[in-house]
XYZ file of C-alpha atoms in Angstrom:
617
model
C 0.000 0.000 0.000
C 3.014 2.336 -0.153
C 1.703 3.940 -3.350
C -1.584 4.739 -1.655
C 0.479 6.335 1.095
C 1.974 8.525 -1.625
C -1.554 9.111 -2.868
C -2.394 10.237 0.632
C 0.274 12.922 0.598
C -1.375 14.744 -2.277
C -4.877 14.122 -0.971
C -4.955 17.494 0.731
C -4.980 19.057 -2.745
C -8.115 17.155 -3.715
C -10.122 16.043 -0.736
C -12.116 18.290 1.580
C -11.034 18.424 5.208
C -13.193 15.867 6.954
C -14.116 17.931 9.993
C -17.613 18.565 11.259
C -19.595 21.729 10.961
C -21.282 23.049 14.119
C -24.074 20.798 15.287
C -27.330 21.375 13.445
C -30.708 19.722 13.190
C -30.355 16.729 10.941
C -32.237 13.646 9.896
C -29.338 11.310 10.711
C -30.383 8.730 13.294
C -28.923 5.621 14.852
C -30.642 3.026 16.994
C -28.549 1.105 19.509
C -29.722 -1.891 21.532
C -27.803 -3.286 24.481
C -27.483 -7.039 24.014
C -26.020 -10.055 25.773
C -22.503 -10.886 26.901
C -19.791 -10.585 24.274
C -16.631 -12.598 23.652
C -14.827 -9.404 22.701
C -11.512 -8.687 24.423
C -11.889 -6.283 27.337
C -8.116 -5.830 27.615
C -8.123 -3.940 24.310
C -9.795 -1.002 26.107
C -6.871 -0.621 28.543
C -4.562 2.169 27.453
C -1.708 1.006 25.279
C 0.873 3.274 23.731
C 4.163 3.255 21.904
C 7.498 4.944 22.470
C 9.668 5.292 19.401
C 12.434 7.770 20.251
C 12.194 8.300 23.998
C 10.509 11.731 24.239
C 12.368 14.584 25.855
C 9.715 14.965 28.532
C 8.870 11.303 29.075
C 9.923 11.697 32.700
C 7.328 14.403 33.237
C 4.660 12.475 31.352
C 4.880 9.169 33.199
C 2.507 9.979 36.115
C -0.075 11.413 33.704
C 0.109 8.260 31.617
C -0.123 6.112 34.752
C -3.389 7.876 35.565
C -4.940 6.172 32.515
C -4.629 2.865 34.359
C -2.721 -0.344 33.718
C -3.252 -3.674 32.051
C -2.720 -2.457 28.491
C 0.181 -2.929 26.090
C 3.285 -0.747 26.006
C 5.676 -0.970 23.076
C 9.238 0.310 23.331
C 11.378 0.530 20.191
C 15.101 0.130 20.853
C 16.392 1.539 17.566
C 17.904 4.875 18.500
C 18.682 4.644 22.207
C 20.301 1.227 21.921
C 20.677 -0.653 18.645
C 21.989 2.186 16.499
C 24.409 3.144 19.297
C 25.744 -0.311 20.152
C 29.292 -1.164 19.072
C 29.131 -4.751 20.336
C 26.847 -6.964 22.437
C 28.905 -6.015 25.491
C 28.455 -2.326 24.743
C 24.714 -2.895 24.323
C 24.621 -4.404 27.814
C 26.187 -1.213 29.186
C 23.726 1.011 27.320
C 20.792 -0.992 28.639
C 21.733 -0.220 32.227
C 20.828 3.439 31.655
C 17.976 2.884 29.174
C 15.509 5.684 30.051
C 12.430 3.450 30.182
C 13.755 0.716 32.491
C 11.741 1.821 35.537
C 8.661 2.762 33.508
C 8.463 -0.620 31.769
C 9.184 -2.496 34.994
C 6.344 -0.650 36.727
C 3.982 -1.279 33.807
C 4.725 -5.024 33.787
C 4.440 -5.283 37.584
C 0.912 -3.833 37.385
C -0.284 -6.402 34.866
C 0.587 -4.713 31.599
C 2.068 -6.323 28.506
C 5.452 -5.079 27.295
C 6.527 -5.402 23.671
C 10.202 -4.758 22.940
C 10.828 -3.962 19.278
C 14.231 -4.726 17.766
C 14.173 -2.302 14.877
C 17.638 -1.161 13.782
C 20.832 -2.848 12.629
C 23.972 -1.761 14.505
C 26.768 -0.614 12.212
C 28.986 -3.513 13.288
C 26.351 -6.028 12.079
C 25.204 -4.253 8.905
C 25.581 -5.937 5.525
C 25.394 -2.490 3.904
C 27.525 -0.009 5.856
C 26.479 3.015 3.776
C 25.998 6.217 5.777
C 23.461 7.596 3.288
C 20.674 9.331 5.208
C 17.217 7.906 4.648
C 13.902 9.288 5.894
C 14.312 7.729 9.352
C 18.037 7.198 9.803
C 21.241 6.063 8.081
C 21.100 3.314 5.480
C 23.188 0.928 7.590
C 20.555 0.992 10.336
C 18.011 -0.443 7.857
C 20.380 -2.977 6.325
C 19.946 -6.756 6.442
C 22.231 -8.349 9.025
C 25.671 -9.576 7.980
C 25.858 -12.156 10.774
C 23.011 -14.204 12.196
C 25.218 -15.227 15.110
C 26.087 -11.611 15.862
C 22.406 -10.592 15.910
C 21.568 -13.606 18.061
C 24.262 -12.597 20.576
C 22.869 -9.063 20.672
C 19.327 -10.371 21.194
C 20.515 -12.563 24.070
C 21.867 -9.494 25.864
C 18.591 -7.614 25.383
C 16.359 -10.440 26.594
C 18.563 -11.076 29.627
C 18.354 -7.414 30.566
C 14.580 -7.159 30.522
C 14.190 -10.551 32.163
C 16.428 -9.302 35.003
C 13.934 -6.455 35.499
C 11.133 -8.975 35.937
C 9.636 -8.177 32.526
C 8.269 -11.114 30.541
C 8.263 -9.186 27.300
C 7.170 -10.051 23.782
C 10.065 -9.490 21.380
C 8.903 -8.012 18.088
C 11.225 -8.535 15.134
C 11.755 -5.191 13.420
C 9.381 -2.360 12.698
C 7.599 -2.277 9.335
C 10.041 -4.545 7.477
C 7.861 -4.280 4.368
C 9.516 -0.919 3.725
C 11.965 -0.133 6.581
C 14.202 -3.187 6.119
C 16.227 -2.788 2.944
C 15.949 -6.410 1.975
C 13.573 -9.182 0.963
C 11.122 -11.334 2.899
C 13.892 -13.958 3.023
C 16.174 -11.406 4.699
C 13.445 -10.747 7.246
C 13.048 -14.465 7.946
C 16.832 -14.715 8.535
C 16.523 -11.869 11.037
C 13.523 -13.540 12.673
C 15.409 -16.840 13.008
C 18.466 -15.129 14.534
C 16.207 -13.275 16.980
C 14.596 -16.564 17.984
C 17.978 -18.194 18.599
C 19.247 -15.333 20.724
C 16.034 -14.800 22.685
C 15.469 -18.474 23.500
C 19.098 -18.777 24.632
C 18.381 -16.132 27.291
C 14.880 -17.359 28.069
C 13.579 -20.686 26.697
C 10.028 -19.308 27.000
C 10.727 -16.003 25.247
C 7.866 -14.940 22.969
C 8.767 -13.888 19.426
C 6.415 -11.745 17.343
C 6.119 -10.235 13.891
C 5.913 -9.166 11.171
C 4.902 -5.636 12.360
C 4.087 -4.593 8.800
C 3.093 -1.013 8.056
C -0.098 -2.367 6.505
C -1.493 -5.900 6.551
C -2.285 -5.430 2.858
C 1.314 -4.506 1.980
C 2.479 -5.764 -1.423
C 6.142 -6.363 -2.283
C 7.877 -5.034 -5.383
C 7.308 -8.359 -7.157
C 3.538 -8.224 -6.576
C 3.307 -10.600 -3.621
C 1.866 -10.096 -0.155
C 4.564 -9.638 2.466
C 2.555 -11.256 5.264
C 1.607 -14.311 3.201
C 5.224 -14.924 2.197
C 6.424 -14.415 5.774
C 3.945 -16.869 7.324
C 4.551 -19.497 4.635
C 8.329 -19.013 4.875
C 8.332 -19.178 8.681
C 6.502 -22.505 8.519
C 9.242 -23.883 6.271
C 12.186 -22.605 8.330
C 13.421 -25.029 10.987
C 15.533 -24.083 13.988
C 17.374 -27.345 14.729
C 19.450 -25.747 17.487
C 16.214 -25.358 19.467
C 14.594 -28.568 18.294
C 11.978 -26.648 16.277
C 10.792 -27.697 12.836
C 9.460 -24.205 12.133
C 9.875 -20.656 13.403
C 7.690 -19.821 16.392
C 5.043 -17.150 15.842
C 3.995 -16.420 19.419
C 2.132 -13.269 18.427
C 1.117 -11.613 15.173
C 1.546 -7.841 14.883
C 0.468 -5.291 12.308
C -0.097 -1.541 11.933
C -3.046 0.471 10.630
C -3.442 4.097 9.598
C -6.198 5.813 7.600
C -8.514 2.814 7.889
C -12.270 2.366 8.344
C -12.162 0.768 11.809
C -15.245 -1.430 11.744
C -14.307 -3.188 8.506
C -10.512 -3.207 8.463
C -9.701 -5.052 11.687
C -12.314 -7.758 11.156
C -10.951 -8.289 7.639
C -7.371 -8.508 8.909
C -8.246 -11.067 11.589
C -10.134 -13.277 9.137
C -7.184 -13.192 6.752
C -4.713 -13.965 9.550
C -6.679 -17.060 10.536
C -6.758 -18.301 6.958
C -3.033 -17.749 6.382
C -1.998 -19.330 9.689
C -4.260 -22.342 9.160
C -2.909 -22.866 5.643
C 0.647 -22.831 7.042
C -0.224 -25.276 9.814
C 0.064 -22.812 12.702
C -2.328 -22.402 15.592
C -3.721 -18.877 15.800
C -1.633 -16.838 18.284
C -2.591 -13.613 20.086
C -2.789 -10.588 17.796
C -1.600 -7.074 18.615
C -1.949 -3.906 16.582
C 1.364 -2.321 17.545
C 0.886 1.027 15.779
C -2.342 2.772 14.891
C -3.798 6.245 14.599
C -5.688 8.261 12.009
C -2.497 9.091 10.111
C 1.087 8.070 10.823
C 2.996 11.338 10.739
C 2.927 14.799 9.170
C 2.098 16.050 6.658
C -1.385 14.841 7.595
C -3.205 14.302 4.295
C -6.624 15.539 5.438
C -5.570 18.065 8.041
C -4.460 17.627 11.627
C -7.240 15.283 12.711
C -4.706 13.429 14.883
C -4.159 16.356 17.200
C -7.774 17.525 17.350
C -11.094 16.237 18.705
C -11.938 13.901 15.747
C -9.217 11.567 16.990
C -11.172 10.907 20.188
C -14.051 9.454 18.164
C -11.590 7.567 15.979
C -9.981 6.035 19.070
C -13.348 4.925 20.442
C -14.449 3.442 17.115
C -11.134 1.643 16.660
C -11.060 0.168 20.167
C -14.595 -1.154 19.666
C -13.645 -2.630 16.285
C -10.456 -4.275 17.568
C -12.246 -5.736 20.600
C -14.985 -7.172 18.393
C -12.399 -8.586 15.987
C -10.666 -10.451 18.820
C -7.324 -8.676 19.153
C -5.418 -9.335 22.388
C -4.041 -5.811 22.707
C -3.265 -2.542 20.953
C -0.544 0.106 20.963
C -1.593 3.652 20.072
C 0.985 5.611 18.120
C 2.042 7.204 20.346
C 2.192 8.073 24.040
C 4.043 11.385 23.774
C 5.028 13.444 20.746
C 8.717 12.786 20.058
C 9.297 16.511 19.509
C 9.380 16.824 15.727
C 7.761 19.846 14.105
C 4.078 19.323 13.409
C 3.930 15.833 14.940
C 0.636 15.754 16.829
C -0.029 12.015 17.147
C 0.682 11.601 20.857
C -1.940 11.508 23.578
C 0.361 14.087 25.193
C 2.273 16.869 23.480
C 6.068 17.142 23.579
C 5.618 19.286 26.700
C 3.172 16.888 28.352
C -0.139 18.679 27.704
C -3.036 16.202 27.228
C -4.914 16.195 23.941
C -8.418 14.918 23.202
C -6.845 11.519 22.483
C -5.744 11.278 26.120
C -9.290 11.741 27.380
C -10.617 9.226 24.842
C -8.585 6.504 26.541
C -9.802 7.728 29.929
C -13.415 7.327 28.755
C -12.658 3.837 27.416
C -10.953 2.659 30.618
C -14.106 1.401 32.446
C -14.697 -1.113 29.663
C -11.393 -2.831 30.459
C -12.591 -3.833 33.935
C -16.007 -5.430 33.429
C -17.936 -8.014 31.432
C -18.354 -6.777 27.886
C -21.780 -6.776 26.263
C -22.770 -6.346 22.655
C -24.480 -3.197 21.467
C -26.350 -3.723 18.202
C -26.376 -0.759 15.839
C -28.133 0.036 12.579
C -25.450 2.529 11.541
C -21.971 1.997 10.084
C -20.977 5.400 11.477
C -22.195 4.937 15.072
C -20.693 2.006 16.982
C -20.806 1.094 20.654
C -19.721 -1.405 23.293
C -20.978 -1.877 26.855
C -19.400 -3.175 30.041
C -21.209 -4.325 33.185
C -19.646 -4.337 36.621
C -21.652 -4.526 39.805
C -24.733 -2.337 39.568
C -23.310 -0.133 36.804
C -23.267 -0.384 33.023
C -20.881 1.732 30.976
C -21.677 2.284 27.297
C -19.002 3.734 25.018
C -20.510 5.279 21.867
C -18.338 6.495 18.985
C -19.668 8.658 16.158
C -16.977 8.494 13.505
C -17.764 9.296 9.851
C -14.711 7.920 7.976
C -12.614 10.368 5.996
C -12.512 10.242 2.198
C -9.030 8.747 2.241
C -10.171 5.992 4.601
C -13.063 5.166 2.282
C -10.781 4.991 -0.761
C -8.329 2.682 0.978
C -11.159 0.543 2.335
C -12.622 0.218 -1.159
C -9.357 -1.243 -2.479
C -8.544 -3.687 0.347
C -10.289 -6.624 -1.314
C -8.156 -6.196 -4.437
C -4.962 -5.841 -2.383
C -5.652 -9.140 -0.609
C -7.037 -11.261 -3.420
C -4.989 -9.951 -6.351
C -1.825 -8.305 -4.995
C -0.055 -8.149 -8.365
C -3.026 -6.306 -9.830
C -3.086 -3.975 -6.859
C 0.640 -3.344 -7.298
C -0.006 -2.304 -10.889
C -2.794 0.031 -9.779
C -0.483 1.605 -7.222
C 1.826 2.735 -9.998
C -0.865 4.913 -11.567
C -0.429 8.667 -11.006
C -1.961 9.561 -7.598
C -3.741 12.659 -8.889
C -5.454 10.654 -11.633
C -6.542 8.050 -9.091
C -7.974 10.714 -6.820
C -9.724 12.370 -9.731
C -11.243 9.013 -10.694
C -12.612 8.375 -7.195
C -14.181 11.810 -7.284
C -15.992 11.103 -10.557
C -13.276 11.487 -13.182
C -12.164 9.237 -16.044
C -10.851 5.768 -15.280
C -7.047 5.982 -15.746
C -6.628 2.226 -16.323
C -7.770 -0.427 -18.764
C -8.676 -4.101 -18.715
C -8.541 -5.866 -15.346
C -7.103 -2.746 -13.691
C -10.052 -0.650 -14.838
C -12.535 -3.274 -13.624
C -10.890 -3.383 -10.183
C -10.989 0.408 -9.928
C -14.629 0.499 -10.992
C -15.548 -1.980 -8.267
C -13.591 0.069 -5.755
C -15.302 3.301 -6.776
C -18.712 1.667 -6.447
C -17.885 0.628 -2.878
C -16.524 4.099 -2.186
C -19.671 5.803 -3.501
C -21.966 3.618 -1.379
C -19.909 4.281 1.748
C -19.883 8.010 1.026
C -23.685 8.140 1.057
C -23.773 6.485 4.473
C -21.082 8.810 5.772
C -22.514 12.059 4.433
C -25.701 11.768 6.488
C -23.613 12.174 9.655
C -21.462 15.118 8.599
C -23.465 17.429 10.903
C -24.177 14.965 13.675
C -27.501 13.391 14.503
C -29.642 11.612 17.071
C -28.850 8.357 18.853
C -31.416 6.214 20.650
C -30.146 3.574 23.066
C -32.463 0.827 24.322
C -31.557 -1.125 27.473
C -32.887 -4.570 28.508
C -34.346 -3.088 31.697
C -35.028 0.317 33.178
C -31.977 2.123 34.580
C -30.918 5.603 35.649
C -28.372 7.576 33.648
C -25.929 8.590 36.374
C -23.154 10.171 34.278
C -22.587 11.308 30.717
C -19.194 12.407 29.407
C -18.585 13.519 25.850
C -15.569 14.566 23.803
C -16.429 16.692 20.798
C -15.676 20.123 19.353
C -17.360 21.897 22.274
C -15.561 20.062 25.090
C -12.156 18.907 23.836
C -8.946 20.898 24.407
C -8.401 23.216 21.458
C -5.091 23.743 19.656
C -4.634 27.327 20.879
C -5.175 26.294 24.485
C -2.765 23.365 24.079
C -0.047 25.635 22.673
C -0.488 28.076 25.542
C -0.193 25.328 28.146
C 2.898 23.944 26.426
C 4.505 27.368 26.666
C 3.731 27.602 30.396
C 5.265 24.196 31.086
C 8.344 25.073 29.074
C 8.775 28.353 30.949
C 8.405 26.606 34.312
C 11.028 24.022 33.414
C 13.482 26.525 32.006
C 13.273 28.661 35.148
C 13.738 25.690 37.475
C 16.606 24.205 35.525
C 18.363 27.550 35.182
C 18.258 27.936 38.964
C 19.572 24.385 39.481
C 22.405 24.486 36.936
C 24.961 26.078 39.320
C 24.265 23.318 41.827
C 24.766 20.675 39.158
C 28.118 22.201 38.228
C 29.131 22.319 41.879
C 29.050 18.502 41.922
C 31.956 18.485 39.511
C 29.808 17.446 36.578
C 31.229 18.244 33.180
C 29.417 20.835 31.109
C 28.249 18.143 28.688
C 26.736 16.172 31.568
C 24.892 19.259 32.807
C 23.412 19.779 29.347
C 22.493 16.098 29.160
C 20.696 16.399 32.462
C 18.686 19.169 30.869
C 19.120 22.907 31.066
C 15.967 23.570 29.067
C 13.139 21.827 27.293
C 15.128 21.898 24.076
C 17.648 19.518 25.653
C 16.717 16.105 26.984
C 14.660 16.924 30.040
C 15.420 13.684 31.794
C 18.061 13.208 34.455
C 17.885 9.435 34.656
C 20.984 8.741 32.582
C 23.051 11.104 34.698
C 21.541 9.566 37.815
C 22.370 6.049 36.648
C 26.010 7.009 36.143
C 26.420 8.982 39.390
C 27.686 7.459 42.608
C 27.613 8.099 46.350
C 26.781 11.544 47.668
C 26.585 13.057 44.204
C 23.815 10.632 43.328
C 21.910 11.528 46.521
C 22.273 15.222 45.740
C 21.099 14.681 42.167
C 18.040 12.803 43.385
C 17.138 15.713 45.644
C 17.590 18.241 42.855
C 15.644 15.987 40.527
C 12.537 16.401 42.641
C 12.932 20.166 42.829
C 12.130 20.627 39.161
C 10.420 17.368 38.106
C 7.757 17.168 40.814
C 6.263 20.678 40.293
C 6.049 20.156 36.539
C 4.394 16.759 37.006
C 1.882 18.260 39.421
C 1.055 21.026 36.961
C 0.413 18.585 34.104
C -1.741 16.367 36.332
C -3.841 19.359 37.420
C -4.253 20.397 33.790
C -5.478 16.903 32.842
C -8.053 17.001 35.669
C -9.289 20.447 34.609
C -9.690 19.289 31.010
C -11.527 16.169 32.135
C -14.006 18.190 34.192
C -15.174 19.930 31.006
C -16.325 16.630 29.496
C -19.225 16.115 31.927
C -22.717 16.701 30.557
C -25.690 17.319 32.905
C -28.008 14.367 33.419
C -31.609 14.254 34.546
C -33.046 11.962 37.218
C -35.516 9.144 36.713
C -35.294 5.677 35.253
C -36.108 4.467 31.754
C -35.288 1.797 29.203
C -34.808 4.121 26.257
C -32.486 7.133 26.119
C -31.973 9.663 23.344
C -28.900 11.851 22.907
C -27.953 14.492 20.375
C -24.435 14.200 19.045
C -22.007 16.041 16.858
C -20.113 14.201 14.174
C -16.844 13.026 15.717
C -18.324 12.702 19.178
C -17.240 10.125 21.752
C -19.716 9.456 24.572
C -19.440 7.465 27.784
C -22.858 6.795 29.295
C -22.960 5.317 32.805
C -26.185 3.695 34.030
C -27.086 2.626 37.570
C -29.426 -0.373 37.984
């Protein structure tokens, strides 16, 4: 689907921004009915997030993230803090001792969460291609196939031993998006997977190995074949005699999804996974979506929906879809903005300010703790899931009209899966001509390609009609099995969510607070005999790494005690400020409720609204 990603980049020139107008009277209606117990996975609703490059303010963000609760899935990518820095397995062991997320991941695992460790860069000393050419996300050697399976296995052993020593029974994910971020073939990926298995099982015979972490389950290789199909078939034919295995273990399947229609995509992926695994003779393992959001990174093709209130509804709709599909867990991309210009995909900004996405996970949290129940709906735009615990029922309702780009990609998924070579040929068509075609223009292809596009446009047109009715919101009626009292109603929409101007202002206040505190503390840091570079590493301002843990890990004796004391002088006030801000934002989400009991409830909603309705029985 890489070509459709390219198509997405020019979509802003053609497609209208899919954002709602102010709420107006409309004929759009949805009828929801609370049904019986569901086999859906409650754990999916527990907050799960990813860390790619450890954010500069991760230290400040940790308590705010902890407030979302535990039990979800955290994914930590080792590329830039470890793998790209390591000069040998022994050097990697040293780097791991001061890895910034050691305590965070240990705490998460101790409280019942799942940890996924992603091995996603080739160290220079193991690279087959040692070119220093700069690619979009790092030097070419970091994306090279490995030159030595034994060397990679030794490195993996060190990593698994480290996290095992912390009490973390992690899942080890082999690479990140190898369909485009590993400069090699599927066979090269299988070699890497086998070496990872050897190294991990040497450190822990029960180590869980996962993959393929593709950027898109529909991804097609340059020779017109499906990456995932070739990986699963190849893994089944690759023995590991050193471990007494006649095939590679696939202890978990992982994939990514961006710009997808939630209710259709994840069900389609799971059905395809089952078919591929069964054909290869594997039992179906747990499935994790280890990266997902509206869009992956800027430039956002249809505007900054990631950083604004529509993402709250998208999160709700996606969690409901993944739970219904049977996923074991999910990892939102990402916890905290890594700090790049225009990157607004985190639940928290680079300065720790919560976005609407943060509050969406807070609204979803009650569903992780109870017995899930089905909620039948007559609308493809309005989806819901309920959870019962004690005398309360929580109903999460997401109103998410898919964007035009989502509808286009959804319309072509069937072709990508059933006829990948044909889809590959379609992907080579000029993006502007494809977009023009989907908006009513001339078919740019001929023969089988034209027929596939025509079928896709027909699906797109049908879905558009369904979507358009909800552009200005509508009315939702929820019917319960028995009379109950609505005790609380929270909603995230345009009227309640934090707005971009407010978020920028709060970021500036946090930055000013940190800069003042660190400026006052710098003379004390220097008085400990720390070198100037160490002082800067500790963090003189938000522009530097605002995280003293590496300096703390390397300090000894009285200096370490003094650093710990100073640490609290600037970290604790900033953490308290961010926590208070999150509480103030949350208070705005409450909607007044009226007394009395009933079986049927009606609510008005904006498009891109996420509602949590709590009923007392």
